[in-house]
Short mmCIF file of C-alpha atoms in Angstrom, two decimals:
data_model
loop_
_atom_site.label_atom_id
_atom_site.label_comp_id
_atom_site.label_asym_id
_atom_site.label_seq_id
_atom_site.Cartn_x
_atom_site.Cartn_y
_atom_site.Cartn_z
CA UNK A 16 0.32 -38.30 18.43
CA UNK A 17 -0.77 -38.19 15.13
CA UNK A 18 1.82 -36.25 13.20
CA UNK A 19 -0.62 -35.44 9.67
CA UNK A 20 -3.88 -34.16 9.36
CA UNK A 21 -6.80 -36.24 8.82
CA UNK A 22 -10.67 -35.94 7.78
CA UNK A 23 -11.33 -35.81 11.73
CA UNK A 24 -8.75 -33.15 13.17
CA UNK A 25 -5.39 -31.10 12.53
CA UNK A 26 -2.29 -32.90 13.35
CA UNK A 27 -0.64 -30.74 16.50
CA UNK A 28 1.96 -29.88 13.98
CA UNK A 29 -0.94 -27.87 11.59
CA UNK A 30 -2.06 -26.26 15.06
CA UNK A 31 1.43 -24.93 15.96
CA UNK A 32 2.03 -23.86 12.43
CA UNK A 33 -1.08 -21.93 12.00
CA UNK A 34 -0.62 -19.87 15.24
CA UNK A 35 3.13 -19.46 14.45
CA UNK A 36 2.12 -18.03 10.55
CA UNK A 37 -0.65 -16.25 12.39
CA UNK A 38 1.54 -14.52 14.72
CA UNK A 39 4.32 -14.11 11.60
CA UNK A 40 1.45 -12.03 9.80
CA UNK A 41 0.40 -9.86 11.93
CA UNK A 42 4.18 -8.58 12.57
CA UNK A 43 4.51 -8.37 8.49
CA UNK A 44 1.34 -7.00 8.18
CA UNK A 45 2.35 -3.79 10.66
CA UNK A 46 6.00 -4.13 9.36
CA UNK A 47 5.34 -4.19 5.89
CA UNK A 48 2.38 -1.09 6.53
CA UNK A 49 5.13 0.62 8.46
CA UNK A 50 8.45 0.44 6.14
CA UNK A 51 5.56 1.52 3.39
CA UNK A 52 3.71 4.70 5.50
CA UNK A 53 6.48 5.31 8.20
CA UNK A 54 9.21 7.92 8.45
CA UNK A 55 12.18 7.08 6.30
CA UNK A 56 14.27 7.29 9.56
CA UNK A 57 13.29 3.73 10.31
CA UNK A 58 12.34 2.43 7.07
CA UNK A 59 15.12 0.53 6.79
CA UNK A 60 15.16 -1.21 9.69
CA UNK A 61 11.07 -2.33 9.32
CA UNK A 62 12.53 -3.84 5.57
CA UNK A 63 15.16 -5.39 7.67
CA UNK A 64 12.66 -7.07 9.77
CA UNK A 65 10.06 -7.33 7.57
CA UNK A 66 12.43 -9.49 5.18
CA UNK A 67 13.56 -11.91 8.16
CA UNK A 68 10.20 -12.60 9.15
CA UNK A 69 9.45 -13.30 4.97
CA UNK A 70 12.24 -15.75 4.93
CA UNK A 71 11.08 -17.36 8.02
CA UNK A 72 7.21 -17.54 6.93
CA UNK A 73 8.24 -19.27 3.39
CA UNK A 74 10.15 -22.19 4.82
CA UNK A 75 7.17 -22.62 7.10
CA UNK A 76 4.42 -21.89 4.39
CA UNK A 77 6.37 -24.07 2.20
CA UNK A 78 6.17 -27.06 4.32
CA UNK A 79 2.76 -26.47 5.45
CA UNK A 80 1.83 -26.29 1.97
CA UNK A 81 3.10 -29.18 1.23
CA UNK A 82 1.45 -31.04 4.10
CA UNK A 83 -1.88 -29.05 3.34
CA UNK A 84 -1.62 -30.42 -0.62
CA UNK A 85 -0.71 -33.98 0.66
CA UNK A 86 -3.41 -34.92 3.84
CA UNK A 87 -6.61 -34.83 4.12
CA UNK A 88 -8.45 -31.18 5.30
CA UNK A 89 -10.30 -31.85 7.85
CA UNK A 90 -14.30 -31.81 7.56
CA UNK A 91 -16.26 -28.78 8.66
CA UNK A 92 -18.34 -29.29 12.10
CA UNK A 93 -21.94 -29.55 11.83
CA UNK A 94 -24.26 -28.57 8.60
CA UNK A 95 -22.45 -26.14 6.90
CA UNK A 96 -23.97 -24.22 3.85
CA UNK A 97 -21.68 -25.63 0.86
CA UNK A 98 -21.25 -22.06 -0.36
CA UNK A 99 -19.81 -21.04 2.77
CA UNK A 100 -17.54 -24.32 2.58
CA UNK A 101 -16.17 -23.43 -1.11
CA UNK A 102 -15.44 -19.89 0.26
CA UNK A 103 -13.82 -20.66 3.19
CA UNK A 104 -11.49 -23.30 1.19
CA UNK A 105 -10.89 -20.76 -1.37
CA UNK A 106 -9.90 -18.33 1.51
CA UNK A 107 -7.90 -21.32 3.31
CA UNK A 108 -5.74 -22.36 -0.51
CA UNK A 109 -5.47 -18.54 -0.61
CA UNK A 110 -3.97 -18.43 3.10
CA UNK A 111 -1.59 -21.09 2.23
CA UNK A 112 -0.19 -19.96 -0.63
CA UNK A 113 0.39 -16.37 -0.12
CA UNK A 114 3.07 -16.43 2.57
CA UNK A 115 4.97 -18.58 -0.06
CA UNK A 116 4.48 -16.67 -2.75
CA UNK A 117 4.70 -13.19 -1.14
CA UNK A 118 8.18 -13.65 -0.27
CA UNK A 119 9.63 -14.80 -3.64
CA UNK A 120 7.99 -11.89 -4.99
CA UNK A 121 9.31 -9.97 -1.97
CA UNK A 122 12.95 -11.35 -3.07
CA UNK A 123 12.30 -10.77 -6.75
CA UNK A 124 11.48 -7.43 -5.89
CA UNK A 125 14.70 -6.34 -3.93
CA UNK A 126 16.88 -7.97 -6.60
CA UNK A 127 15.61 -5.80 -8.87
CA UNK A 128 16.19 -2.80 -7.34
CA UNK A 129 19.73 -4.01 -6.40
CA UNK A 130 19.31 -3.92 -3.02
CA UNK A 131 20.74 -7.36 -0.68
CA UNK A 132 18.68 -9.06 1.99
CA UNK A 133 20.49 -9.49 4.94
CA UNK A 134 19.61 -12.07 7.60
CA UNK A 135 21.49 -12.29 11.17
CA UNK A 136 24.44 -14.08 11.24
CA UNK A 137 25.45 -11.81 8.35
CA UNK A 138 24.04 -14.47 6.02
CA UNK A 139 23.34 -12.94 2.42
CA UNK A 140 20.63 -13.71 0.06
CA UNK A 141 21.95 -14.22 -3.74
CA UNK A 142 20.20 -11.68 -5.85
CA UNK A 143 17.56 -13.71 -8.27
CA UNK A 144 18.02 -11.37 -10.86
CA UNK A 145 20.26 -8.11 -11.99
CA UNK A 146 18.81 -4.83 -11.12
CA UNK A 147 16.04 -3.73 -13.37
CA UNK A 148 13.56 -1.02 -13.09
CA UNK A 149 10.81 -2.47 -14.70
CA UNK A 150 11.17 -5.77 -12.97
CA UNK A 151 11.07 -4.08 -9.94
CA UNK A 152 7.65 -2.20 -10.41
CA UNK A 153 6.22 -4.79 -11.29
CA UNK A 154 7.49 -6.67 -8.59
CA UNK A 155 6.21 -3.96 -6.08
CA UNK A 156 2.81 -3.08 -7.52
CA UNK A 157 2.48 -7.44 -7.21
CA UNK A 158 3.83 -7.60 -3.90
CA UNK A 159 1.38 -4.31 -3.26
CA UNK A 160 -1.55 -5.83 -4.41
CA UNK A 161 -1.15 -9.43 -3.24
CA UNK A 162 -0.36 -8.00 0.31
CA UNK A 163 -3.93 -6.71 0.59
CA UNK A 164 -5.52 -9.35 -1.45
CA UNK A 165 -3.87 -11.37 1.53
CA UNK A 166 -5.23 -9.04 4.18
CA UNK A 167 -8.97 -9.66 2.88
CA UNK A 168 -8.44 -13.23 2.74
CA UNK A 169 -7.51 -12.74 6.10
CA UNK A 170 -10.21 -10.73 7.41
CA UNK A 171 -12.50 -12.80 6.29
CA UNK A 172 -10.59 -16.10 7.87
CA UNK A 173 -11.44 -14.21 10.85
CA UNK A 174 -14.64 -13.41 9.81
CA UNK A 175 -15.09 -16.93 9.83
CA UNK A 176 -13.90 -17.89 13.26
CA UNK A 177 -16.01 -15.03 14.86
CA UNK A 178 -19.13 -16.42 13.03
CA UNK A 179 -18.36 -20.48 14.02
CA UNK A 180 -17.39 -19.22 17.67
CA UNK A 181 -19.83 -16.48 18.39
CA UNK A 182 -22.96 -17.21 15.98
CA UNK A 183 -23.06 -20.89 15.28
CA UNK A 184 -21.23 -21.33 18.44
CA UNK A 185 -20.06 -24.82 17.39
CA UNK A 186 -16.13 -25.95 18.42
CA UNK A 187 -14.17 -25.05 14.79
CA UNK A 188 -12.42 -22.46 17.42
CA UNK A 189 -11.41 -25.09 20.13
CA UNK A 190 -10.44 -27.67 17.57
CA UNK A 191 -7.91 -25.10 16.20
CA UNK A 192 -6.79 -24.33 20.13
CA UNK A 193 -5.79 -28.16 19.60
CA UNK A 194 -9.12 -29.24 21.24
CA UNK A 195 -10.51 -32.41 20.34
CA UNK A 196 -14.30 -32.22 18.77
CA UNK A 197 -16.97 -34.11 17.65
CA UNK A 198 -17.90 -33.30 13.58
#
């Protein structure tokens, strides 16, 4: 089993991560939306979940950043248009390093507005900085704007797949179901 990725394929560990981070997204994505839009009954309970899911994303963004920056990417199947290649790596550096950076920000923000994030186990996060107003809208209009700068990114990573799966119908799907495929 080969454990990094190469110019041929994703290492099983890049396929696992991806579908973990994938799944991790969607449930910050709709508890991020809902602490934000939702009654504020339960609002503290979606930032309660929303921020375990953050910590857990950014020490598995962090290392699949890591692995992303050190290995080879994989090459696309087929003839692709190079345009479409420089987007979709844009879109894929852009995937990578907004579930690391989202969090800090995430953190950054609550520190400024004083406020503790609490994991199970009654485990505390230090505070990265002393409450501060300004700090903290910043923070939030960042954290705002990269969450839906991360959502379009995303859409159009799924754009993608749809388009390789449905359109070209070539095996870019399958070889991220772990599938191995011919370039």
């Amino acid at each position: 089993m080969k454990l990094r990725d190469t110019g041929l394929g994703f290492s099983p560990i890049t396929i696992l991560i991806h579908w973990i981070v994938a799944g991790l997204a969607a449930w910050m994505i709709w508890s991020g939306l809902s602490a934000t839009y939702g009654d504020a009954g339960g609002k503290a309970g979606m930032v309660y979940l929303h921020s375990i899911a953050g910590v857990v994303i950014f020490i598995i963004s962090t290392y699949r950043l890591w692995a992303r920056l050190s290995s080879y990417h994989p090459l696309p199947i087929g003839s692709p248009n190079p345009i479409e290649v420089m987007v979709s790596r844009s879109v894929a550096v852009g995937l990578a390093l907004a579930p690391v950076l989202l969090p800090l920000d995430g953190w950054l923000m609550m520190s400024a507005a004083g406020k503790a994030i609490t994991l199970p186990g009654g485990i505390v996060l230090p505070a990265l900085i002393r409450p501060n107003v300004e700090v903290e809208q910043v923070a939030r209009l960042l954290h705002k704007i990269g969450a839906y700068a991360f959502m379009a990114g995303l859409a159009l990573h799924i754009f993608g797949a749809v388009k390789h799966h449905f359109v070209l119908k070539n095996d870019t799907v399958r070889r991220m179901l772990g599938k191995r495929v011919e370039l």
